[in-house]
Each structure stands twice: as C-alpha cells, then as structure tokens.
Amino acid sequence: MSSSYSLPKIGEGRIAGFTSLMVGVMSVGAVLCLRFPGWLTTPELRTSYDLELLRLILALAMASAVVMGLITFVLNRRKHLGALGISAIILAMLLGGPYVEIPDFRQSSAYLGLDWLLLDLFF
C-alpha cells in the first residue's frame, strides 16, 4: 500500500507556502494582541516588551510571508498555501497591521496569554 504523499523538497514551493501560511496566521494573532492587550496579553510580560522592536519584527515577518506566498505562486502548481498565507497577511493589515494604535485599556482579571504563545512559536 503506497501513499501518494511525498515529503516537501526545496524548489517545489510547498515549504514556502507552509511558511507563508504559518507566519500569516501568527501575524493575525499578533495584531489582535496589539488591538486587545487587556484580553489577549500577559500583564507580567507586557511590561518587559520593547514595543517598537516587536512592531518592526512583525512588519518584517509579514513582508517575508508575502514574499514566501509569491514564491509559492511561482514554483507550485497548487497555490492554495500561498494564497491562504497572503490572505492572512491581508487580514492582519485590515486589522491595523504592525503599527496599529494600542487603545487605552483596563486590564481584565481574565486574559488569554496569546502573546506568550505567539512569541514561543515565533522564536
């Protein structure tokens, strides 16, 4: 019984598409953390962030996800991973992108800690 699935190889565009999709989804999560810090971020960690550096890293990651998505369009016949990655980046930009204004907020007693998850996945 043989499987039709093969491991991704360099030059096929599948690795770039998967990378584009994952960075795109993480970018949406990061922008949501910037928009709703009282609900989605950890208060103890928030005090130690260099926000300008995080915004720059997010902008560079979003740009690289678009480039990876475009590479998928060039190299792969099945372009769905690249299209999903670029769509996620477009959604992140519609939500405000890396330089979205952080609203005044009151820290809620319950929070999700999505910032910790995203930083852990990214680094």
PDB file of C-alpha atoms in Angstrom:
ATOM      1  CA  MET A   1       0.000   0.000   0.000  1.00  0.00           C
ATOM      2  CA  SER A   2       1.727   3.164  -1.142  1.00  0.00           C
ATOM      3  CA  SER A   3       0.914   6.682  -0.212  1.00  0.00           C
ATOM      4  CA  SER A   4       0.660   9.473  -2.764  1.00  0.00           C
ATOM      5  CA  TYR A   5       2.057  11.955  -0.248  1.00  0.00           C
ATOM      6  CA  SER A   6       5.724  12.849  -0.601  1.00  0.00           C
ATOM      7  CA  LEU A   7       7.910  14.919   1.638  1.00  0.00           C
ATOM      8  CA  PRO A   8       8.318  18.536   0.553  1.00  0.00           C
ATOM      9  CA  LYS A   9      11.503  19.266  -1.360  1.00  0.00           C
ATOM     10  CA  ILE A  10      13.343  22.524  -1.821  1.00  0.00           C
ATOM     11  CA  GLY A  11      12.280  24.171  -5.061  1.00  0.00           C
ATOM     12  CA  GLU A  12       8.684  22.907  -5.092  1.00  0.00           C
ATOM     13  CA  GLY A  13       7.167  25.873  -3.257  1.00  0.00           C
ATOM     14  CA  ARG A  14       5.379  23.823  -0.596  1.00  0.00           C
ATOM     15  CA  ILE A  15       7.802  24.814   2.172  1.00  0.00           C
ATOM     16  CA  ALA A  16       7.423  28.487   1.213  1.00  0.00           C
ATOM     17  CA  GLY A  17       3.630  28.123   1.138  1.00  0.00           C
ATOM     18  CA  PHE A  18       3.504  26.464   4.539  1.00  0.00           C
ATOM     19  CA  THR A  19       5.835  29.115   5.973  1.00  0.00           C
ATOM     20  CA  SER A  20       3.699  31.873   4.472  1.00  0.00           C
ATOM     21  CA  LEU A  21       0.551  30.385   5.971  1.00  0.00           C
ATOM     22  CA  MET A  22       2.029  29.898   9.452  1.00  0.00           C
ATOM     23  CA  VAL A  23       3.584  33.380   9.602  1.00  0.00           C
ATOM     24  CA  GLY A  24       0.335  34.844   8.257  1.00  0.00           C
ATOM     25  CA  VAL A  25      -1.762  33.188  10.968  1.00  0.00           C
ATOM     26  CA  MET A  26       0.709  34.234  13.669  1.00  0.00           C
ATOM     27  CA  SER A  27       0.631  37.802  12.284  1.00  0.00           C
ATOM     28  CA  VAL A  28      -3.147  37.928  12.645  1.00  0.00           C
ATOM     29  CA  GLY A  29      -2.756  36.771  16.254  1.00  0.00           C
ATOM     30  CA  ALA A  30      -0.053  39.367  16.923  1.00  0.00           C
ATOM     31  CA  VAL A  31      -2.166  42.204  15.527  1.00  0.00           C
ATOM     32  CA  LEU A  32      -5.095  41.035  17.653  1.00  0.00           C
ATOM     33  CA  CYS A  33      -2.785  41.154  20.693  1.00  0.00           C
ATOM     34  CA  LEU A  34      -1.952  44.769  19.839  1.00  0.00           C
ATOM     35  CA  ARG A  35      -5.636  45.648  19.383  1.00  0.00           C
ATOM     36  CA  PHE A  36      -6.882  43.909  22.546  1.00  0.00           C
ATOM     37  CA  PRO A  37      -3.982  43.871  25.031  1.00  0.00           C
ATOM     38  CA  GLY A  38      -6.199  43.667  28.114  1.00  0.00           C
ATOM     39  CA  TRP A  39      -7.745  40.395  26.974  1.00  0.00           C
ATOM     40  CA  LEU A  40      -5.019  38.690  24.949  1.00  0.00           C
ATOM     41  CA  THR A  41      -1.679  39.609  26.555  1.00  0.00           C
ATOM     42  CA  THR A  42       0.012  38.620  29.787  1.00  0.00           C
ATOM     43  CA  PRO A  43       0.372  41.654  32.103  1.00  0.00           C
ATOM     44  CA  GLU A  44       3.678  40.473  33.587  1.00  0.00           C
ATOM     45  CA  LEU A  45       5.250  40.102  30.144  1.00  0.00           C
ATOM     46  CA  ARG A  46       3.776  43.284  28.712  1.00  0.00           C
ATOM     47  CA  THR A  47       5.949  45.443  30.979  1.00  0.00           C
ATOM     48  CA  SER A  48       9.162  43.958  29.567  1.00  0.00           C
ATOM     49  CA  TYR A  49       8.346  44.287  25.856  1.00  0.00           C
ATOM     50  CA  ASP A  50      10.242  46.649  23.598  1.00  0.00           C
ATOM     51  CA  LEU A  51       7.143  47.521  21.603  1.00  0.00           C
ATOM     52  CA  GLU A  52       8.953  49.259  18.747  1.00  0.00           C
ATOM     53  CA  LEU A  53      11.212  46.226  18.230  1.00  0.00           C
ATOM     54  CA  LEU A  54       8.220  43.866  18.285  1.00  0.00           C
ATOM     55  CA  ARG A  55       6.400  46.044  15.751  1.00  0.00           C
ATOM     56  CA  LEU A  56       9.463  46.014  13.471  1.00  0.00           C
ATOM     57  CA  ILE A  57       9.793  42.222  13.749  1.00  0.00           C
ATOM     58  CA  LEU A  58       6.086  41.849  12.971  1.00  0.00           C
ATOM     59  CA  ALA A  59       6.384  44.105   9.902  1.00  0.00           C
ATOM     60  CA  LEU A  60       9.395  42.135   8.627  1.00  0.00           C
ATOM     61  CA  ALA A  61       7.647  38.813   9.278  1.00  0.00           C
ATOM     62  CA  MET A  62       4.558  39.974   7.408  1.00  0.00           C
ATOM     63  CA  ALA A  63       6.668  41.114   4.444  1.00  0.00           C
ATOM     64  CA  SER A  64       8.522  37.794   4.397  1.00  0.00           C
ATOM     65  CA  ALA A  65       5.216  35.896   4.473  1.00  0.00           C
ATOM     66  CA  VAL A  66       4.053  37.787   1.388  1.00  0.00           C
ATOM     67  CA  VAL A  67       7.345  37.007  -0.377  1.00  0.00           C
ATOM     68  CA  MET A  68       7.034  33.323   0.567  1.00  0.00           C
ATOM     69  CA  GLY A  69       3.470  33.296  -0.730  1.00  0.00           C
ATOM     70  CA  LEU A  70       4.615  34.803  -4.018  1.00  0.00           C
ATOM     71  CA  ILE A  71       7.378  32.193  -4.262  1.00  0.00           C
ATOM     72  CA  THR A  72       4.697  29.529  -3.896  1.00  0.00           C
ATOM     73  CA  PHE A  73       2.765  31.087  -6.784  1.00  0.00           C
ATOM     74  CA  VAL A  74       5.841  30.857  -8.990  1.00  0.00           C
ATOM     75  CA  LEU A  75       7.044  27.360  -8.011  1.00  0.00           C
ATOM     76  CA  ASN A  76       3.959  25.315  -7.167  1.00  0.00           C
ATOM     77  CA  ARG A  77       1.015  24.299  -9.343  1.00  0.00           C
ATOM     78  CA  ARG A  78      -1.204  24.109  -6.240  1.00  0.00           C
ATOM     79  CA  LYS A  79      -1.127  27.658  -4.967  1.00  0.00           C
ATOM     80  CA  HIS A  80      -3.563  27.307  -2.061  1.00  0.00           C
ATOM     81  CA  LEU A  81      -0.969  27.553   0.747  1.00  0.00           C
ATOM     82  CA  GLY A  82       0.498  30.753  -0.659  1.00  0.00           C
ATOM     83  CA  ALA A  83      -2.958  32.192  -1.256  1.00  0.00           C
ATOM     84  CA  LEU A  84      -4.011  31.421   2.319  1.00  0.00           C
ATOM     85  CA  GLY A  85      -0.795  32.929   3.690  1.00  0.00           C
ATOM     86  CA  ILE A  86      -1.206  36.133   1.713  1.00  0.00           C
ATOM     87  CA  SER A  87      -4.898  36.257   2.682  1.00  0.00           C
ATOM     88  CA  ALA A  88      -3.928  36.036   6.349  1.00  0.00           C
ATOM     89  CA  ILE A  89      -1.485  38.912   5.876  1.00  0.00           C
ATOM     90  CA  ILE A  90      -4.215  40.970   4.178  1.00  0.00           C
ATOM     91  CA  LEU A  91      -6.499  40.253   7.144  1.00  0.00           C
ATOM     92  CA  ALA A  92      -3.744  41.321   9.554  1.00  0.00           C
ATOM     93  CA  MET A  93      -3.315  44.544   7.584  1.00  0.00           C
ATOM     94  CA  LEU A  94      -7.069  45.183   7.604  1.00  0.00           C
ATOM     95  CA  LEU A  95      -6.991  44.774  11.390  1.00  0.00           C
ATOM     96  CA  GLY A  96      -4.378  47.521  11.578  1.00  0.00           C
ATOM     97  CA  GLY A  97      -1.078  45.868  10.754  1.00  0.00           C
ATOM     98  CA  PRO A  98       2.042  46.094  12.878  1.00  0.00           C
ATOM     99  CA  TYR A  99       1.627  49.776  13.678  1.00  0.00           C
ATOM    100  CA  VAL A 100      -1.956  49.679  14.931  1.00  0.00           C
ATOM    101  CA  GLU A 101      -2.726  52.111  17.741  1.00  0.00           C
ATOM    102  CA  ILE A 102      -2.895  50.437  21.134  1.00  0.00           C
ATOM    103  CA  PRO A 103      -6.109  51.604  22.786  1.00  0.00           C
ATOM    104  CA  ASP A 104      -6.365  52.714  26.387  1.00  0.00           C
ATOM    105  CA  PHE A 105      -7.489  49.664  28.276  1.00  0.00           C
ATOM    106  CA  ARG A 106      -8.234  48.352  31.717  1.00  0.00           C
ATOM    107  CA  GLN A 107      -6.608  45.031  32.487  1.00  0.00           C
ATOM    108  CA  SER A 108      -9.245  42.372  32.849  1.00  0.00           C
ATOM    109  CA  SER A 109      -8.946  39.742  35.549  1.00  0.00           C
ATOM    110  CA  ALA A 110      -9.059  37.010  32.893  1.00  0.00           C
ATOM    111  CA  TYR A 111      -6.675  37.048  29.957  1.00  0.00           C
ATOM    112  CA  LEU A 112      -5.625  34.547  27.336  1.00  0.00           C
ATOM    113  CA  GLY A 113      -1.829  34.955  27.120  1.00  0.00           C
ATOM    114  CA  LEU A 114      -1.791  34.737  23.332  1.00  0.00           C
ATOM    115  CA  ASP A 115       1.325  36.915  23.272  1.00  0.00           C
ATOM    116  CA  TRP A 116       3.332  34.252  25.084  1.00  0.00           C
ATOM    117  CA  LEU A 117       2.155  31.544  22.679  1.00  0.00           C
ATOM    118  CA  LEU A 118       2.994  33.621  19.600  1.00  0.00           C
ATOM    119  CA  LEU A 119       6.437  34.608  20.889  1.00  0.00           C
ATOM    120  CA  ASP A 120       7.153  30.997  21.786  1.00  0.00           C
ATOM    121  CA  LEU A 121       6.103  29.780  18.328  1.00  0.00           C
ATOM    122  CA  PHE A 122       7.975  32.562  16.522  1.00  0.00           C
ATOM    123  CA  PHE A 123      11.264  32.287  18.366  1.00  0.00           C
TER     124      PHE A 123
END
